[in-house]
mmCIF file of C-alpha atoms in Angstrom:
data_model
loop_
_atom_site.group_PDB
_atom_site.id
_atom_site.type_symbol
_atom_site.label_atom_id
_atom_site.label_comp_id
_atom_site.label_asym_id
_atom_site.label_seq_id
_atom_site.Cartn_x
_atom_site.Cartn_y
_atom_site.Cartn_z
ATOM 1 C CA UNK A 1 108.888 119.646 95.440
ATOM 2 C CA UNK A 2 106.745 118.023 98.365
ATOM 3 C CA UNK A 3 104.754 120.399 100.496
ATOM 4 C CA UNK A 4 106.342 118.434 103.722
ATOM 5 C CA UNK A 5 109.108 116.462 103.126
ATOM 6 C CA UNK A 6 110.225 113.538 105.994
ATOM 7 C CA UNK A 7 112.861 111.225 105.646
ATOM 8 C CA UNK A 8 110.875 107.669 105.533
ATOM 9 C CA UNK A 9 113.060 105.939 107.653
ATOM 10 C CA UNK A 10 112.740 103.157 109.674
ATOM 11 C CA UNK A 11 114.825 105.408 112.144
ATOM 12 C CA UNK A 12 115.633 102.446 114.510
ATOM 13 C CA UNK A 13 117.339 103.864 118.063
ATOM 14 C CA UNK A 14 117.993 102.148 121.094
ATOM 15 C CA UNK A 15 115.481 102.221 124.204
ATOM 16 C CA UNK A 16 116.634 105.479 126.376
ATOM 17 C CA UNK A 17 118.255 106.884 123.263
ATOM 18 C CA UNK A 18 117.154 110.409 122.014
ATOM 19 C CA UNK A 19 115.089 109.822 119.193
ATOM 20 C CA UNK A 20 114.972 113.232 116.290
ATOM 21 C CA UNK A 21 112.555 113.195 113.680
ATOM 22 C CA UNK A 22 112.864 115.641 110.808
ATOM 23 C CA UNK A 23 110.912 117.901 108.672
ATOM 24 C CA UNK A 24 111.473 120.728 105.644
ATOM 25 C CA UNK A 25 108.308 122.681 104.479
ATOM 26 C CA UNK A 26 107.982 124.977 101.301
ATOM 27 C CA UNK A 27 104.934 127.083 102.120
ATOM 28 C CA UNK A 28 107.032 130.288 103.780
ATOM 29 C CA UNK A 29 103.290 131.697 104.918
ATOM 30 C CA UNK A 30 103.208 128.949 107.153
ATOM 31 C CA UNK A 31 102.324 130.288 110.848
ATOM 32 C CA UNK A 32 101.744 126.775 112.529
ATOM 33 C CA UNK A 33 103.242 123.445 112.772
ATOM 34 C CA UNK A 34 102.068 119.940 114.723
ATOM 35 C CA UNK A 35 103.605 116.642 114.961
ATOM 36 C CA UNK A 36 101.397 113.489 115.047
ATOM 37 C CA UNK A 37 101.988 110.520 116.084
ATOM 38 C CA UNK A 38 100.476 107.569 114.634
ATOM 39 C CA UNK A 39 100.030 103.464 115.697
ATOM 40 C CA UNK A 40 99.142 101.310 112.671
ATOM 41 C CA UNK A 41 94.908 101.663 111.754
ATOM 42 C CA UNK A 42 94.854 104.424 113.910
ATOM 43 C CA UNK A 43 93.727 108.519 113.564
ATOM 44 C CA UNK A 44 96.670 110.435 114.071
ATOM 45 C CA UNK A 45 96.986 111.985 117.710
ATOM 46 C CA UNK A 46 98.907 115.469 118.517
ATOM 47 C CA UNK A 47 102.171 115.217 120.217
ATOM 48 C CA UNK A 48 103.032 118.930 120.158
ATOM 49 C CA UNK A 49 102.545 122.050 118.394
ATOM 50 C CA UNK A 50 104.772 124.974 117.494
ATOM 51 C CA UNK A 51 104.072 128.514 115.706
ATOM 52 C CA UNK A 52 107.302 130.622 117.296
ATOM 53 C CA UNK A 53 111.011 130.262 116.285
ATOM 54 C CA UNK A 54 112.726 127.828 118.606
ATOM 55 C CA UNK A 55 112.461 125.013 121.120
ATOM 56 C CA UNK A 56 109.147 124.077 122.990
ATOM 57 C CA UNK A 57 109.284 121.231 125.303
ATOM 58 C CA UNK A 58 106.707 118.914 126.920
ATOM 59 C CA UNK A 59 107.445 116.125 128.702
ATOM 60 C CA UNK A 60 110.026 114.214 126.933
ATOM 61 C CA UNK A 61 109.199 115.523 123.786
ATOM 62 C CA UNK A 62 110.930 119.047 121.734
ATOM 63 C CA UNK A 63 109.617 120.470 118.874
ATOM 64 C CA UNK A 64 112.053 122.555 117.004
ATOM 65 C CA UNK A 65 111.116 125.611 114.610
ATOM 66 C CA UNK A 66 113.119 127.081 112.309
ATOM 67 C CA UNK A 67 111.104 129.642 109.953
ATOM 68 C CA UNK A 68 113.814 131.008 108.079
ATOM 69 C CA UNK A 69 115.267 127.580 106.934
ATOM 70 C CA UNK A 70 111.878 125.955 107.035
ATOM 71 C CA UNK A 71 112.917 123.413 109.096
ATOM 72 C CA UNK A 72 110.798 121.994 112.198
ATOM 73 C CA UNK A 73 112.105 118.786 114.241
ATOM 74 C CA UNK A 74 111.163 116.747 117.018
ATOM 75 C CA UNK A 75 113.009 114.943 119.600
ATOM 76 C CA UNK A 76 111.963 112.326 121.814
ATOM 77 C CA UNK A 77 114.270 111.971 124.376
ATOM 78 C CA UNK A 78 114.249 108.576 126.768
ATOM 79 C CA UNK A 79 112.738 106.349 123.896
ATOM 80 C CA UNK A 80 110.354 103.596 124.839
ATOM 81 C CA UNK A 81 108.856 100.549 123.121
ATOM 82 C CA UNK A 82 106.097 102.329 123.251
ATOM 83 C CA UNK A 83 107.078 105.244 121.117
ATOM 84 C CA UNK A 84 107.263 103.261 118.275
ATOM 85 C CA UNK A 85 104.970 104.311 115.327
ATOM 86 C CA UNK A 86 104.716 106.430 112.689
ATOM 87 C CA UNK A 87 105.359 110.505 113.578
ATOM 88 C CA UNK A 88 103.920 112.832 111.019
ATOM 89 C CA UNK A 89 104.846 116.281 110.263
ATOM 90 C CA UNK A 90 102.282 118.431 109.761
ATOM 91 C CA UNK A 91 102.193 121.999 108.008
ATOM 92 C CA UNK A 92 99.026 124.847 108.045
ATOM 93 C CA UNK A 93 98.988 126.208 104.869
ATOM 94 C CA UNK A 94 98.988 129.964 105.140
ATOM 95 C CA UNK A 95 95.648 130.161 102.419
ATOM 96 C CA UNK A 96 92.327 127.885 103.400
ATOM 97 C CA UNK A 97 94.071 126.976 106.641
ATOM 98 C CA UNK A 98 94.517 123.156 105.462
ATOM 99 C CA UNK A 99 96.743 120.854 107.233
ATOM 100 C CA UNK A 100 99.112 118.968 104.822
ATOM 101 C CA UNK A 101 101.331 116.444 105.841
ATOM 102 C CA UNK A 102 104.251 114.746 105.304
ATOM 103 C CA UNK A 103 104.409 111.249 104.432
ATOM 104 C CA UNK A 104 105.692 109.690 107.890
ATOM 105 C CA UNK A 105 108.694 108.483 109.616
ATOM 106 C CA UNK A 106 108.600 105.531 110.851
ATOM 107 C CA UNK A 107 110.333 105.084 114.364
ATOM 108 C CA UNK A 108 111.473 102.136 115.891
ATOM 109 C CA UNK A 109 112.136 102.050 119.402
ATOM 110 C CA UNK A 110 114.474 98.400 120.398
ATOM 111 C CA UNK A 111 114.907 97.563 123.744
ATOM 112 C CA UNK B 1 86.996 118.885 124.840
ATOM 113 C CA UNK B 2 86.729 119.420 120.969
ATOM 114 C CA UNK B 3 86.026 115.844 120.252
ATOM 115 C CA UNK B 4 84.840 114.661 117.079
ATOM 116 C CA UNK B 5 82.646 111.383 116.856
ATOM 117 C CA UNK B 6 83.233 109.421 113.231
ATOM 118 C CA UNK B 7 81.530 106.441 111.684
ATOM 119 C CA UNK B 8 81.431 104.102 111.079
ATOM 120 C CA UNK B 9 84.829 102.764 112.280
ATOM 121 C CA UNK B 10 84.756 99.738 109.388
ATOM 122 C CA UNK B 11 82.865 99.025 106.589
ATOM 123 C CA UNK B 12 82.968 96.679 103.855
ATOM 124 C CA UNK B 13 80.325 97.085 100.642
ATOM 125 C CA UNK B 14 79.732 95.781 97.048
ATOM 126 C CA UNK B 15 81.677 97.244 93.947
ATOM 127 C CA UNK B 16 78.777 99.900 92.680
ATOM 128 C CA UNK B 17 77.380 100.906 95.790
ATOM 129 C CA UNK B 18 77.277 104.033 98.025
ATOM 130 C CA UNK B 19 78.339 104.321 101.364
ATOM 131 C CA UNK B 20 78.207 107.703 103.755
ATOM 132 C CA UNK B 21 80.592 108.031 106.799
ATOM 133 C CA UNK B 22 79.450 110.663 109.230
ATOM 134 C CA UNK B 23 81.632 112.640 111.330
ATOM 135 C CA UNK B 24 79.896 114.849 114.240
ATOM 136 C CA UNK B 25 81.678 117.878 116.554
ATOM 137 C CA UNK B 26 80.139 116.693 120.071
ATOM 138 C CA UNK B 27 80.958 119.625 122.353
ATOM 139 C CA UNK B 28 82.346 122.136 119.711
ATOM 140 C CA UNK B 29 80.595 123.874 116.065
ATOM 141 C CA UNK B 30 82.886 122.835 113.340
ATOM 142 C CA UNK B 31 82.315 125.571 110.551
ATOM 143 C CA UNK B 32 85.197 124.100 108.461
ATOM 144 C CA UNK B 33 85.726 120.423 108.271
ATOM 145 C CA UNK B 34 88.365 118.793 106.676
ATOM 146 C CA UNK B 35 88.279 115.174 104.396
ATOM 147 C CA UNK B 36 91.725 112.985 104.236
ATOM 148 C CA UNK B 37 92.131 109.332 102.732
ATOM 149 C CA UNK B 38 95.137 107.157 103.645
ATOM 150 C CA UNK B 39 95.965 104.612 101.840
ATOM 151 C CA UNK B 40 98.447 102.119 103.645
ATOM 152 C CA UNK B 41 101.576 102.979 103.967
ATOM 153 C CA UNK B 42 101.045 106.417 102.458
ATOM 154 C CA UNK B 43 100.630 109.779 104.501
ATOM 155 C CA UNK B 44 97.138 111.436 105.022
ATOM 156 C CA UNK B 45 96.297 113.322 101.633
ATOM 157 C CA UNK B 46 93.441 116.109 101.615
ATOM 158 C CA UNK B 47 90.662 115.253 100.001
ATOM 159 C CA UNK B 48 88.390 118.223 100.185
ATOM 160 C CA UNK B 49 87.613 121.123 102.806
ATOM 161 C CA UNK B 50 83.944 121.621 104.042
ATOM 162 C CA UNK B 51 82.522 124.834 105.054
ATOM 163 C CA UNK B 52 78.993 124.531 107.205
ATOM 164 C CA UNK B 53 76.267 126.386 104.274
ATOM 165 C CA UNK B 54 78.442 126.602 101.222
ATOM 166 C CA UNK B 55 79.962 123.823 98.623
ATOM 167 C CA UNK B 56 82.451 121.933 99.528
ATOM 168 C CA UNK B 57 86.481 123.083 98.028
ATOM 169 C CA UNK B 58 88.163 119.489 96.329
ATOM 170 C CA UNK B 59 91.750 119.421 96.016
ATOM 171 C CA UNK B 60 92.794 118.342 92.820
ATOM 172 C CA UNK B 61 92.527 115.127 91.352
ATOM 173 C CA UNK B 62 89.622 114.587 93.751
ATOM 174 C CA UNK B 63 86.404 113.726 91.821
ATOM 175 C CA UNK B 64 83.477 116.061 93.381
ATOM 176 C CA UNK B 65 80.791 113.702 91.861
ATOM 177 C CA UNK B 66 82.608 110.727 93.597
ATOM 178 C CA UNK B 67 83.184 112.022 96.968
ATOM 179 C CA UNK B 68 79.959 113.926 98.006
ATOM 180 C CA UNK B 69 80.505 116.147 100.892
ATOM 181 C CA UNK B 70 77.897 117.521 102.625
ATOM 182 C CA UNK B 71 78.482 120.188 105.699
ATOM 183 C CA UNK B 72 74.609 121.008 106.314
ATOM 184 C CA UNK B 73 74.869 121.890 110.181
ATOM 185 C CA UNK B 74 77.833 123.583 112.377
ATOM 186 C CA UNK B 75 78.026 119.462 114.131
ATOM 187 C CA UNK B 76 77.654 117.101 110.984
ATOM 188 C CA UNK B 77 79.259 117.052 108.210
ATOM 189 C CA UNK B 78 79.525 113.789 105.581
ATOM 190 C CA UNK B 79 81.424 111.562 103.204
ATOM 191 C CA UNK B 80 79.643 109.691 100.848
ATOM 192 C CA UNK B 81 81.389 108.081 98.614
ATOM 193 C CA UNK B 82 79.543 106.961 95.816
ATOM 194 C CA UNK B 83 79.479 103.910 93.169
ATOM 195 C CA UNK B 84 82.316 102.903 95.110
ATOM 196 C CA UNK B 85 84.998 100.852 93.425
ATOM 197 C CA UNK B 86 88.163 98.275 94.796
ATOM 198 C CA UNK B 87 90.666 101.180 94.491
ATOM 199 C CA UNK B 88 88.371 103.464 96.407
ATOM 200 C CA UNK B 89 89.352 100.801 99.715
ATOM 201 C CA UNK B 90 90.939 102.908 102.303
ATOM 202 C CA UNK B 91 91.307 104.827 105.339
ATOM 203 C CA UNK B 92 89.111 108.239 105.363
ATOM 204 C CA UNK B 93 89.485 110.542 108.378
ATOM 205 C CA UNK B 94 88.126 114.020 108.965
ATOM 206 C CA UNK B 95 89.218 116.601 110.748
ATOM 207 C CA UNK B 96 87.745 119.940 112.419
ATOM 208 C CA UNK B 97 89.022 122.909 113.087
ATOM 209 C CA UNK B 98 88.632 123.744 117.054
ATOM 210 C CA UNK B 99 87.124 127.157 118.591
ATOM 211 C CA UNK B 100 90.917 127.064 119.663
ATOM 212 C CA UNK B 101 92.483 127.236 116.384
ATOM 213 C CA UNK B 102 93.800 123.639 116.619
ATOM 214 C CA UNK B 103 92.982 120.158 114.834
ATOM 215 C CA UNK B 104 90.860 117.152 116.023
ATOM 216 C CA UNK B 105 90.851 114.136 113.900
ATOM 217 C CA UNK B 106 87.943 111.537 113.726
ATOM 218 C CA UNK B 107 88.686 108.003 114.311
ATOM 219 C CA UNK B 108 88.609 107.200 111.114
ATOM 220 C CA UNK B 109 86.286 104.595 108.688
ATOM 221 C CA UNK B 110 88.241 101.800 107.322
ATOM 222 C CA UNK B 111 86.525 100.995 104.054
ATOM 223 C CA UNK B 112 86.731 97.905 101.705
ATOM 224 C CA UNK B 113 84.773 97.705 98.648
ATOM 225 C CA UNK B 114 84.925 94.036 97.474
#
């Protein structure tokens, strides 16, 4: 079993369309999740972060926790062009604080 | 703030020879640095974890006499990859832990070995 486990995709959505991105983890002592976004030959950047059960939202963007099911998600509502890339899940490991991520889904974003 | 400065951005060298990518915290001390490669179309695996003053920890399958990490100061810590090979072509990024608790990520060092 992967560490962080994405679905591959492409996920290909409409432009204005709500855009969700998925992600399972197996470490339970996880306290802190981040979802990166990344163009082609580029260092990932942070979209958003979440450590508490639930929804956070910034901007057009929700990250969704779930510890109990191990489940975090992010939607991108309004989808632009421009949101197309490569989002990558990304999991603190509760021992030597590492960062592991999941292999990537790529998004597509068609207008 | 928390900004960390990486390069070289691209390199190409000779099959057998070293090369060292640096990455620096500019406005931040970095006591524990992190090492990823990426190789295309594949996620960002961990490489190794570097802790300013002590050796570095290599995850496994990572050669330690390969990859030479060095963490000397709380600002610098470095890659060197060493005798470097075709299959050793790929993205390497580091990453610091913030004062904040979060994650900054070089630019990364795109490297070829022909």
């Amino acid at each position: 079993q992967k560490e962080v486990e994405q679905n591959s995709g492409p996920l290909s959505v409409p432009e204005g369309a709500i855009a969700s991105l998925n992600c399972t983890y197996s470490d339970r002592g996880s306290q802190s999740f981040f979802w990166y976004r990344q163009y082609s030959g580029k260092s990932p950047e942070l979209i958003m972060s979440i450590y508490s059960n639930g929804d956070k939202e910034d901007g057009r963007f929700t990250a969704q926790l779930n510890k109990a099911s191990q489940y975090v998600s992010l939607l991108i509502r309004d989808s632009q062009p421009s949101d197309s890339a490569t989002y990558l899940c990304a999991v603190n490991k509760a021992v030597g604080n590492k960062l592991v991520f999941g292999a990537g889904t790529i998004l597509r974003v068609k207008s | 703030g928390a900004v960390v400065s990486q390069h070289p951005s691209r390199v190409i060298c000779k099959s057998g020879t070293s090369v060292k990518i640096e990455c620096r915290s500019l406005d931040f001390q970095a006591t524990t640095m992190f090492w990823y490669r990426q190789f295309p179309k594949q996620s960002l695996m961990l490489m190794a974890t570097s802790n300013e003053g002590s050796k570095a920890t290599y995850e496994q399958g990572v050669e330690k006499d390969k990859f030479l990490i060095n963490h000397a100061s709380l600002t610098l810590s470095t890659l060197t990859v060493t005798s470097a090979h075709p299959e050793d072509s790929s993205f390497y990024i580091c990453s610091a832990i913030t004062t904040k608790g979060g994650y900054t990520f070089g630019s990364g060092t795109r490297l070829t070995v022909v």
